Coordinates of C-alpha atoms and ligand atoms in Angstrom, one line a residue:
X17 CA -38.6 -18.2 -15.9
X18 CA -36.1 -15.0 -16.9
X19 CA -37.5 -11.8 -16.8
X20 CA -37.2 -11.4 -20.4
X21 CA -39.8 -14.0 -21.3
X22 CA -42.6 -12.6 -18.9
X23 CA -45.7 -11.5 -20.2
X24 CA -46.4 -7.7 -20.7
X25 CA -49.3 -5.6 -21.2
X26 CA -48.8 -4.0 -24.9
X27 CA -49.5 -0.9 -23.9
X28 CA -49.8 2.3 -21.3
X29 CA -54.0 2.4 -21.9
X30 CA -54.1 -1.6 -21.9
X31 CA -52.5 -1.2 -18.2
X32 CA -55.1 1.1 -17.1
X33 CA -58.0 -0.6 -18.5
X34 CA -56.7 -4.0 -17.5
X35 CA -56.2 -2.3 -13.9
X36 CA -59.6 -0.6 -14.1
X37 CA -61.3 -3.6 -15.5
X38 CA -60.4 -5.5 -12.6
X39 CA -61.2 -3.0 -10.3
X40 CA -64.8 -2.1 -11.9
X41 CA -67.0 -5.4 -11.3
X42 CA -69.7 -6.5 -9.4
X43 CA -68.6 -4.4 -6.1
X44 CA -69.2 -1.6 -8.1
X45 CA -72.7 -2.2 -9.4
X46 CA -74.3 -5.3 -7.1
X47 CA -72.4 -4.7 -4.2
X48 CA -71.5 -1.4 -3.6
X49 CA -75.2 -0.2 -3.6
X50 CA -76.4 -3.1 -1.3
X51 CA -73.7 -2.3 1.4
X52 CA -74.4 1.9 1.1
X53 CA -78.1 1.0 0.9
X54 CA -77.8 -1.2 4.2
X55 CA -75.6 1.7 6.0
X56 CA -77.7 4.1 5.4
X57 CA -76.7 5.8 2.1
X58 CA -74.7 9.4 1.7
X59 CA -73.0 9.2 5.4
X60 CA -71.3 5.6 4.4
X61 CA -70.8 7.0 0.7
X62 CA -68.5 10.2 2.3
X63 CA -66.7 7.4 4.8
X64 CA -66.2 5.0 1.6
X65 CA -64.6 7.9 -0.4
X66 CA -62.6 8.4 2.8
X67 CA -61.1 4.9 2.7
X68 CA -60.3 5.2 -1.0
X69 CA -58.6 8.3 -0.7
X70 CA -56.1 7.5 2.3
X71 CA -56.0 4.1 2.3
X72 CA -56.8 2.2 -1.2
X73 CA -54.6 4.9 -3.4
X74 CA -51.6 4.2 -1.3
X75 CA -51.8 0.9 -1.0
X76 CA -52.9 0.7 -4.6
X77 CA -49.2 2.0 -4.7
X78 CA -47.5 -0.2 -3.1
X79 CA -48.7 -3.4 -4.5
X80 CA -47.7 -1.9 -8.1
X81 CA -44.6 -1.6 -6.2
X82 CA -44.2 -4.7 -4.9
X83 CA -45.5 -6.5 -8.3
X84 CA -43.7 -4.7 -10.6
X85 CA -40.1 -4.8 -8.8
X86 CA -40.5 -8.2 -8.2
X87 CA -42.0 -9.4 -11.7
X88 CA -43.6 -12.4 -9.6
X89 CA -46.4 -13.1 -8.6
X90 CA -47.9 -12.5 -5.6
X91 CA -46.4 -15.0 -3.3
X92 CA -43.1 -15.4 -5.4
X93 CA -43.4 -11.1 -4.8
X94 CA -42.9 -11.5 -1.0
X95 CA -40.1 -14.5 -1.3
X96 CA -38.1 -12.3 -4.0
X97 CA -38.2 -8.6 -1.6
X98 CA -38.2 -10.3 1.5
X99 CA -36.2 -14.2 0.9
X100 CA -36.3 -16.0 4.2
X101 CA -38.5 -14.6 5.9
X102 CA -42.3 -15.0 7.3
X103 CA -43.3 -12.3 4.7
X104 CA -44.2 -15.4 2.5
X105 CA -47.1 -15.9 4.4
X106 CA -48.7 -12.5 3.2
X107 CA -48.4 -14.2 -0.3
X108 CA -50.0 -17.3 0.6
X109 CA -52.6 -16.0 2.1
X110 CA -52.9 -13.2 -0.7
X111 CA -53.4 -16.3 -2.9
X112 CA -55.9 -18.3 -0.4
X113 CA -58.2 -15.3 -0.5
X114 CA -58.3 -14.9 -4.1
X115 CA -59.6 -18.1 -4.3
X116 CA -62.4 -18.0 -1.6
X117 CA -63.5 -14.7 -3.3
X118 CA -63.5 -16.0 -6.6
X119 CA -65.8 -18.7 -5.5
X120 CA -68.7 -16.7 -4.3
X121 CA -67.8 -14.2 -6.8
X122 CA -68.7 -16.2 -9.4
X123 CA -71.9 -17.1 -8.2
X124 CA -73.8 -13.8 -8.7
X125 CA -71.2 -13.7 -11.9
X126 CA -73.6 -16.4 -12.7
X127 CA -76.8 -15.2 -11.9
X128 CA -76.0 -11.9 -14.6
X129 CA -75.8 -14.5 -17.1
X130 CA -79.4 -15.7 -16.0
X131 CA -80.9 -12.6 -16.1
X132 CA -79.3 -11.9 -19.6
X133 CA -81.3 -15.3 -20.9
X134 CA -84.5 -13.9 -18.7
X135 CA -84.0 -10.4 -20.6
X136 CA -83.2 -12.1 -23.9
X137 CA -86.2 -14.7 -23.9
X138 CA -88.6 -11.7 -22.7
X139 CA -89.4 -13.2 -19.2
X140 CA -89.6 -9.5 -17.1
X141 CA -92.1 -8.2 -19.4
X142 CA -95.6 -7.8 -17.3
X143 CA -94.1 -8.4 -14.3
X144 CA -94.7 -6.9 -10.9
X145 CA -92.5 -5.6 -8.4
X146 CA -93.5 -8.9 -5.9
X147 CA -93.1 -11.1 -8.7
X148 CA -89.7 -9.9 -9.7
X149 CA -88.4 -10.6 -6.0
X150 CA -90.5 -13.7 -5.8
X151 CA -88.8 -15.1 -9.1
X152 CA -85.1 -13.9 -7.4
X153 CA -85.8 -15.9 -4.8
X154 CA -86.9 -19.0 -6.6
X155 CA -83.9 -18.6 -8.7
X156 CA -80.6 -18.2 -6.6
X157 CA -82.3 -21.1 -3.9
X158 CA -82.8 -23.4 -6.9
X159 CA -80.0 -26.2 -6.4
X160 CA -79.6 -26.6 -10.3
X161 CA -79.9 -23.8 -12.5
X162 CA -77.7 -20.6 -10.8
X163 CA -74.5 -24.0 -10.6
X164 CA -75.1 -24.0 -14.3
X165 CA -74.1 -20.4 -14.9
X166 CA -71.7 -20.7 -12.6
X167 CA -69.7 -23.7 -14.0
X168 CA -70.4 -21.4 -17.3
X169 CA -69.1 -18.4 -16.5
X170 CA -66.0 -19.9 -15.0
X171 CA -65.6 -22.0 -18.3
X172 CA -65.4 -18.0 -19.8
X173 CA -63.2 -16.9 -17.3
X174 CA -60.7 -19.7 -17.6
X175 CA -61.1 -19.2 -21.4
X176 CA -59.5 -16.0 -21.1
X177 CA -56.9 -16.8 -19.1
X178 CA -55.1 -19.7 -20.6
X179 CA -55.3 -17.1 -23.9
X180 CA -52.7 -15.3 -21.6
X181 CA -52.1 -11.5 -20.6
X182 CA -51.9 -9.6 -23.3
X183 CA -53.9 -11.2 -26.3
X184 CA -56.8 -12.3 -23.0
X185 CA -56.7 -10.0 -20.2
X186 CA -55.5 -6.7 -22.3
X187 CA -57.3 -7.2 -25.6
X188 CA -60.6 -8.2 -23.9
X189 CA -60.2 -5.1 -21.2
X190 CA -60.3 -2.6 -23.6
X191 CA -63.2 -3.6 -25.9
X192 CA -65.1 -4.5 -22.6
X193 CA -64.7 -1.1 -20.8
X194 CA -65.7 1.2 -23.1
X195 CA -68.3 -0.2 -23.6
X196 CA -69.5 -0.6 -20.0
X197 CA -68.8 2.9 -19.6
X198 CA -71.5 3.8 -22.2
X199 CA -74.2 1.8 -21.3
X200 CA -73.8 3.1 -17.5
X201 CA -74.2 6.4 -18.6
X202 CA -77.3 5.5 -20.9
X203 CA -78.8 4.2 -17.4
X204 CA -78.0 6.6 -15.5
X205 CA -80.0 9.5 -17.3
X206 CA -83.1 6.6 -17.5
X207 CA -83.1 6.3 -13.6
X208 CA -82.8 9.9 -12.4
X209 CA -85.7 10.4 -14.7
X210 CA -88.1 8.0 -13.7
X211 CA -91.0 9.3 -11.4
X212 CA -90.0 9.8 -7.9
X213 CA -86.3 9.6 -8.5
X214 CA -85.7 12.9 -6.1
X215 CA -85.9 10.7 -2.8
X216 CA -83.3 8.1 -4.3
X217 CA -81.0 11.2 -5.4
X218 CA -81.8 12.7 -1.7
X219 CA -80.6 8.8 -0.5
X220 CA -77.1 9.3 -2.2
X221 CA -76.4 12.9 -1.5
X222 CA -77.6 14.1 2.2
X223 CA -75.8 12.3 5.0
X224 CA -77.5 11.1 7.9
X225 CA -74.9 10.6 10.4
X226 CA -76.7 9.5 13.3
X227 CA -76.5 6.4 11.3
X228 CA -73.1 5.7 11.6
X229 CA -71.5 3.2 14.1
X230 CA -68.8 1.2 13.6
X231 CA -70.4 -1.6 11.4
X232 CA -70.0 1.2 8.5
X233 CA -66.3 1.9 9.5
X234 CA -65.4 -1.8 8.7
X235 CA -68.5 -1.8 5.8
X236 CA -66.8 1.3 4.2
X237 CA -63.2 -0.2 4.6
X238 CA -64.4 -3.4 3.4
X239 CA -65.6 -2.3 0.6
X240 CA -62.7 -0.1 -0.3
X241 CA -60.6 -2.7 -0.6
X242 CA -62.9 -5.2 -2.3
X243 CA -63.6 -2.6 -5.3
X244 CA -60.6 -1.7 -5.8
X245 CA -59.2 -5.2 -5.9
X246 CA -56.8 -4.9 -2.6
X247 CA -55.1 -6.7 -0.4
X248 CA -54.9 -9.7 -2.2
X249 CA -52.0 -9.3 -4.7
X250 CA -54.5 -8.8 -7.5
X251 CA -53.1 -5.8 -8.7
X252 CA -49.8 -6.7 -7.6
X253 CA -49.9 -9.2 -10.1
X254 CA -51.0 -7.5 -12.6
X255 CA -48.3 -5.0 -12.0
X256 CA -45.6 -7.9 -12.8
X257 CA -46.7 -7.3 -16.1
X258 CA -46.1 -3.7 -16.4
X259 CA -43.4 -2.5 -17.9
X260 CA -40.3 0.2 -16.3
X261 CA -42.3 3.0 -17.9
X262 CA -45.4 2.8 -16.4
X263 CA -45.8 5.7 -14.2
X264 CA -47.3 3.9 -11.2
X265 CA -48.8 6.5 -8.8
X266 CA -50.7 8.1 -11.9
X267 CA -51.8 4.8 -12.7
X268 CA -53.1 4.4 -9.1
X269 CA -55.1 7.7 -9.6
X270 CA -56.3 6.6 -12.7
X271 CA -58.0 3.8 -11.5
X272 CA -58.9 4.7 -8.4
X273 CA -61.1 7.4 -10.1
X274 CA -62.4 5.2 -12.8
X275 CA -63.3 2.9 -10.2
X276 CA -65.2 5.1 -7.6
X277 CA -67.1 7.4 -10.3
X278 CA -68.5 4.5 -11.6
X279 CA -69.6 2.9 -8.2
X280 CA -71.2 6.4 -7.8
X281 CA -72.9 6.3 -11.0
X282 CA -74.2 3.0 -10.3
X283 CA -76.0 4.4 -7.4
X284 CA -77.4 6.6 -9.0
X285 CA -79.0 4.0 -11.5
X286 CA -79.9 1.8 -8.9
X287 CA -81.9 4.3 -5.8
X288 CA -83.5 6.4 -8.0
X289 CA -85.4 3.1 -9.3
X290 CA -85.5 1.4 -6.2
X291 CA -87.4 4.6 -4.5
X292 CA -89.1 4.6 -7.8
X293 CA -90.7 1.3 -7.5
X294 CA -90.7 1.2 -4.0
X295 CA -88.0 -0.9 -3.4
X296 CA -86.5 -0.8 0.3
X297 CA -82.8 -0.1 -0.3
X298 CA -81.3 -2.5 2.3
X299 CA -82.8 -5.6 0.3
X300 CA -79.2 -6.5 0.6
X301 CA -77.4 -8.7 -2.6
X302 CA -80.5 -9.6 -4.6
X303 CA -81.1 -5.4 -4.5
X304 CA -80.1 -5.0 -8.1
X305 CA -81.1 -8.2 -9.5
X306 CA -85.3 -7.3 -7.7
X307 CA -85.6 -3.4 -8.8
X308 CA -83.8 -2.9 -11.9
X309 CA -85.9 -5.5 -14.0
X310 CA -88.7 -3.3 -12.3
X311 CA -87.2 -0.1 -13.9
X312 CA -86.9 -1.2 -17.4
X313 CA -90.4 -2.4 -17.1
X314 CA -91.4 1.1 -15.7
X315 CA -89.7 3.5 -16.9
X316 CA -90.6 2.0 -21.1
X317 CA -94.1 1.0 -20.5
X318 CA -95.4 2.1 -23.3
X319 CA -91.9 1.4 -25.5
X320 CA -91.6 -2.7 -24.6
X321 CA -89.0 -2.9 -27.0
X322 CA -86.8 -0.3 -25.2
X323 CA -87.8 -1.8 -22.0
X324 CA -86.6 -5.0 -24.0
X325 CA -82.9 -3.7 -24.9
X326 CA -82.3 -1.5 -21.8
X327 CA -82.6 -5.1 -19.7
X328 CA -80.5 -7.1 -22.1
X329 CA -77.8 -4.0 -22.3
X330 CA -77.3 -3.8 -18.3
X331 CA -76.9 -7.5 -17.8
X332 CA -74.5 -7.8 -20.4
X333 CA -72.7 -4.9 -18.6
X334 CA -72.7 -6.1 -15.2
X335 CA -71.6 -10.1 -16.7
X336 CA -68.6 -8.0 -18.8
X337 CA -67.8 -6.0 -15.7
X338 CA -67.6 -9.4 -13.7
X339 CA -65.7 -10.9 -16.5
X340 CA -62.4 -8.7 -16.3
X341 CA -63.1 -9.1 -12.6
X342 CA -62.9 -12.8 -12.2
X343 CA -60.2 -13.1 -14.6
X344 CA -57.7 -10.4 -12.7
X345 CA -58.1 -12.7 -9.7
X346 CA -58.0 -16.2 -11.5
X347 CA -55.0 -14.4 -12.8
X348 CA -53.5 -14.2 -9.2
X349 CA -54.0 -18.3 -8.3
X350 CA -52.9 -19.1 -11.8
X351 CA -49.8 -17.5 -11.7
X352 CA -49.0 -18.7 -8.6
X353 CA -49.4 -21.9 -9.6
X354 CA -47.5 -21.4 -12.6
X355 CA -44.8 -20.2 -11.6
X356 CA -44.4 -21.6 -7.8
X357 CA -45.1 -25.2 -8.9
X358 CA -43.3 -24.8 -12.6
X359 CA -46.8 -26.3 -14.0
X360 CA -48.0 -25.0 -17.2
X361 CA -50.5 -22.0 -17.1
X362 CA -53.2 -24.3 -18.9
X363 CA -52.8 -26.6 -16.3
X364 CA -52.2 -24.3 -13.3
X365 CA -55.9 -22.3 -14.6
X366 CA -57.6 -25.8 -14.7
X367 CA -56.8 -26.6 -11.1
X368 CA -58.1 -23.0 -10.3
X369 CA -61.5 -23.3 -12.3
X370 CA -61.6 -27.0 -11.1
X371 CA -61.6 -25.5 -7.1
X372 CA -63.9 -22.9 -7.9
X373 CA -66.4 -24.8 -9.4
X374 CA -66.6 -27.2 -6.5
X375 CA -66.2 -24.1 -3.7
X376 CA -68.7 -21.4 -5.5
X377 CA -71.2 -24.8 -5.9
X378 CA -71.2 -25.1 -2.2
X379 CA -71.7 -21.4 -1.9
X380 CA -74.6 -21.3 -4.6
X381 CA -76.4 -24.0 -2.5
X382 CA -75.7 -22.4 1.0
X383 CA -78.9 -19.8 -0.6
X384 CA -80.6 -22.6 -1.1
X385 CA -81.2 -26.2 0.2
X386 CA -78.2 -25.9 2.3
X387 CA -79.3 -22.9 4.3
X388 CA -79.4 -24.6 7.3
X389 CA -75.6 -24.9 7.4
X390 CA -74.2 -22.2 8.9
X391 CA -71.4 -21.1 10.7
X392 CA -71.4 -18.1 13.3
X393 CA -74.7 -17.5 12.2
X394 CA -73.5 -17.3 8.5
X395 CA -74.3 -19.5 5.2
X396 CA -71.2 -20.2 3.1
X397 CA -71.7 -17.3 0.9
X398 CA -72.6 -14.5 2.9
X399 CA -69.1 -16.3 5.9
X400 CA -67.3 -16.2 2.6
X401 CA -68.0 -12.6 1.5
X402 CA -67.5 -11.5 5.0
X403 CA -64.3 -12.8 5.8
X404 CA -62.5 -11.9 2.7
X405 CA -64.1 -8.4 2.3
X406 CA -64.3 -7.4 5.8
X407 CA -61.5 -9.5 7.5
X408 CA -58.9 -11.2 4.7
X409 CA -58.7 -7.9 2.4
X410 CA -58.1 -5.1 5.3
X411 CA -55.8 -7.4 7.1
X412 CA -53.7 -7.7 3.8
X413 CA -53.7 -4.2 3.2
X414 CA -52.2 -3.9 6.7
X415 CA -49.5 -6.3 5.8
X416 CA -48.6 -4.4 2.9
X417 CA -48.7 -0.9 4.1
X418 CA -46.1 -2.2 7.2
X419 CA -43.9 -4.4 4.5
X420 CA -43.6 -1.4 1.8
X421 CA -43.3 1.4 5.1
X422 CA -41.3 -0.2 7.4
X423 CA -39.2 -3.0 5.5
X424 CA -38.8 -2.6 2.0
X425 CA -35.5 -0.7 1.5
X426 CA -35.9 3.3 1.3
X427 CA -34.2 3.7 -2.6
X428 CA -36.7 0.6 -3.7
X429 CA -39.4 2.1 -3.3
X430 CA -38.2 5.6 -4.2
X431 CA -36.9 4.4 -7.5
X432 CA -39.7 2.2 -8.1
X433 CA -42.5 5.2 -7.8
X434 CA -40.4 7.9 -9.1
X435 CA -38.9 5.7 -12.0
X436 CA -35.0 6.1 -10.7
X437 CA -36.0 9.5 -10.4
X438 CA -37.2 10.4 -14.1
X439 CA -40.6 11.0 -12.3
X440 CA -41.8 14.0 -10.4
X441 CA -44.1 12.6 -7.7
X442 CA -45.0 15.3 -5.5
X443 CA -47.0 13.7 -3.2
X444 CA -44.1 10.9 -2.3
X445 CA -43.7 12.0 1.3
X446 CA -47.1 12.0 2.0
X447 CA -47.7 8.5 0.4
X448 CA -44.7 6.9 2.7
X449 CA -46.5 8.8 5.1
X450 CA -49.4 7.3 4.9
X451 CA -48.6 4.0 4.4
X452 CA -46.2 3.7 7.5
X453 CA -48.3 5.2 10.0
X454 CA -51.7 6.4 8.5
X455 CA -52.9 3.2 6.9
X456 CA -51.5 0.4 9.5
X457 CA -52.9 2.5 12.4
X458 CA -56.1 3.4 10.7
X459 CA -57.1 0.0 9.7
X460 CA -55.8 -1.5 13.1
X461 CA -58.5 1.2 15.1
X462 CA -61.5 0.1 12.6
X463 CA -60.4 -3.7 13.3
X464 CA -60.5 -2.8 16.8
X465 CA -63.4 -0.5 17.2
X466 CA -65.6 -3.3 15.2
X467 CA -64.7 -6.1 18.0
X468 CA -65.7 -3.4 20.5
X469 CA -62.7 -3.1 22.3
X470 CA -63.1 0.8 22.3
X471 CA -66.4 0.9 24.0
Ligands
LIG15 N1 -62.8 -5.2 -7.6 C1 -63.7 -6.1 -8.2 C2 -65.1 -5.6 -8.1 O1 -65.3 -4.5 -7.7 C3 -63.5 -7.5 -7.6 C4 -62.1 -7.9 -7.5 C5 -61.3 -8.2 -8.5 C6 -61.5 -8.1 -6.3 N2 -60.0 -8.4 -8.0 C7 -60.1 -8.4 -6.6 C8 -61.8 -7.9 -5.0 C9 -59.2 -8.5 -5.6 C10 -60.9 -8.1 -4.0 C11 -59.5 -8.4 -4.3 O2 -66.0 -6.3 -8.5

């Protein structure tokens, strides 16, 4: 393929609500939440917002960087900068994680579209806190239905993708986000003002740091990197599509806000209504599909029909927000496909939905009748979530911080983050800064520190 016949995003706001859209997904609202509600709340929040700052904006950087200089994707990226070499590897295994996270991903993808049917058909109404984590349970260990939504929301997924990047990915980004972005803020001024909000407001905002161990270093990092889809040549691919213009580093920033305020909002729906309805916060990944039915319920009791539209309206959110999710990282396989093994994009997205189907079923049932099948100690989901988030995503970032600081030639990245030099960056030193000795030791101290070599 030439560069001339390579997909483009239309436009400068398509790029940044592609970006954000992939960024802004279920680590935002489902899993963002769970991991500050298991850590212990404001002390991991002010570590998280650590690791965005000095790690995920930088490195944010340089896979735009390394995507858009390239025009590859992510494996092709490594084999165009760096041709011969063992670089390739960081590719391939850039492209091996997308698909294990896509997997599970699409699992609790699938449970949103559940709990749209349960909020269309009227089944919270009258329910009680026990019953709404009673009926969770029931639900994601039930072998049949959570494969269902699954296999559909893939099917939507892989719908968008063989429409292709700029009439799929761009066009459905920017009606999506919007209108996410609304109905978060609608939320938000619900929750805060249902009774006994204060202590879930107190949750978010006063650090306890006699909390903190190294478990919420990695956590933090982890989850860093997971919202704002690093390490895994997701937005590295997505940058192949941008165009010379694009100014990449306010991009980054662009995103990277977008990204954290709304994982901060989402707390703020989701432990003011926990505390509300007395909902522990460390009930782990079922936390927002067991208290927010509960809110709705709650907080319209004498309105059912607001409580009615309130429940549809944040399942439809959270099922959009997973939507230009999974499709940035089928985007990743599929390309790689594509374009390594010359196959057609239809045909490259099929084999990708085809895998995913069969891997996320396995992951669906490891909550369920598989349970007993674990490895270290861990089903297939939760082995699946941890390795990517906490092992394959930080690792990759590592990678990337060492290729763009220490082995990428000086001028390409200069010219590739200042535009040949029509761009003032100011903060250019600091960003080669951090990613050739900040990031690489950072993340190799957290990696250590976690398998307690410090101690
Ligand atoms: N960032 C997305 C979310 O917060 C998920 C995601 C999309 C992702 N692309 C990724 C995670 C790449 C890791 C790597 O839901």
């Amino acid at each position: 393929m030439t560069k001339n016949d390579r997909a483009n995003f239309g436009s400068k706001l398509g790029v940044i609500l592609a970006s954000a859209g992939s960024a802004v997904g279920l680590g935002n609202i489902w899993r963002f939440p769970y991991e500050t509600g298991n850590h212990g709340g404001a002390a991991f929040i002010l570590i998280y917002l650590g690791c965005v700052i000095l790690l995920g904006l930088p490195i944010m950087i340089a896979e735009f960087l390394i995507g858009r200089h390239s025009q590859a994707n992510t494996a092709g990226a490594y084999q165009k900068l760096a041709p011969g070499t063992q670089w390739r590897w960081v590719g391939r295994m850039s492209v091996l994680t997308g698909f294990l996270i896509l997997s599970y991903y699409s699992v609790v993808a699938g449970w949103t579209l559940e709990y749209i049917f349960e909020a269309l058909t009227n089944g919270f109404a009258g329910k009680s806190p026990e019953q709404f984590i009673a009926s969770f349970q029931s639900f994601s260990s039930n072998p049949w239905r959570p494969i269902l939504w699954l296999v559909l929301f893939l099917l939507g997924t892989h719908f968008i993708i063989v429409k292709g990047v700029e009439k799929g990915i761009e066009k459905s980004s920017k009606i999506m986000m919007p209108t996410l972005f609304i109905i978060i803020l609608v939320l938000v001024v619900c929750a805060v003002s249902l009774p006994g909000a204060g202590a879930g407001i107190e949750f978010l905002l006063k650090p306890d740091f006699s909390k903190v161990d190294s478990d919420v270093f990695l956590g933090a990092m982890g989850q860093a990197f997971f919202s704002l889809s690093l390490g895994m040549g997701c937005l590295c691919t997505y940058a192949s599509y941008f165009n010379k213009k694009t100014n990449l580093t306010r991009t980054a920033l662009s995103v990277g806000v977008i990204d954290t305020f709304i994982a901060i909002l989402a707390g703020f729906i989701i432990f003011p209504a926990a505390f509300s309805v007395g909902i522990q916060p460390d009930a782990g990944p079922s936390l927002i599909f067991i208290t927010l039915p509960n809110v709705f319920q709650q907080a319209f009791s004498g309105i059912p029909i607001l409580a009615y539209i309130f429940s549809v309206m944040f399942y439809v959110l959270l099922a959009l927000a997973a939507l230009t999710s999974t499709i940035s990282i089928h985007e990743v396989v599929t390309a790689y496909l594509h374009e390594e093994f010359k196959m057609s994009r239809t045909k490259a997205a099929r084999y990708v939905t085809a895998g995913c189907i069969i891997l996320g079923i396995f992951s669906s049932l490891s909550l369920g009748v598989m349970k007993g099948y674990t490895l270290f100690g861990l089903g297939m989901f939760d082995l699946l979530d941890f390795l990517t988030a906490k092992i394959m995503l930080p690792l990759g970032g590592l990678l990337v911080s060492i290729f763009t600081g220490w082995y990428l030639d000086k001028k390409l990245v200069w010219s590739e983050i200042t535009n040949d030099g029509t761009l003032k960056v100011p903060v250019y030193k600091l960003i080669i800064f951090i990613l050739k000795y900040v990031a690489p030791i950072a993340i190799s101290v957290i990696f250590i520190n976690e398998l307690g070599l410090l101690k």
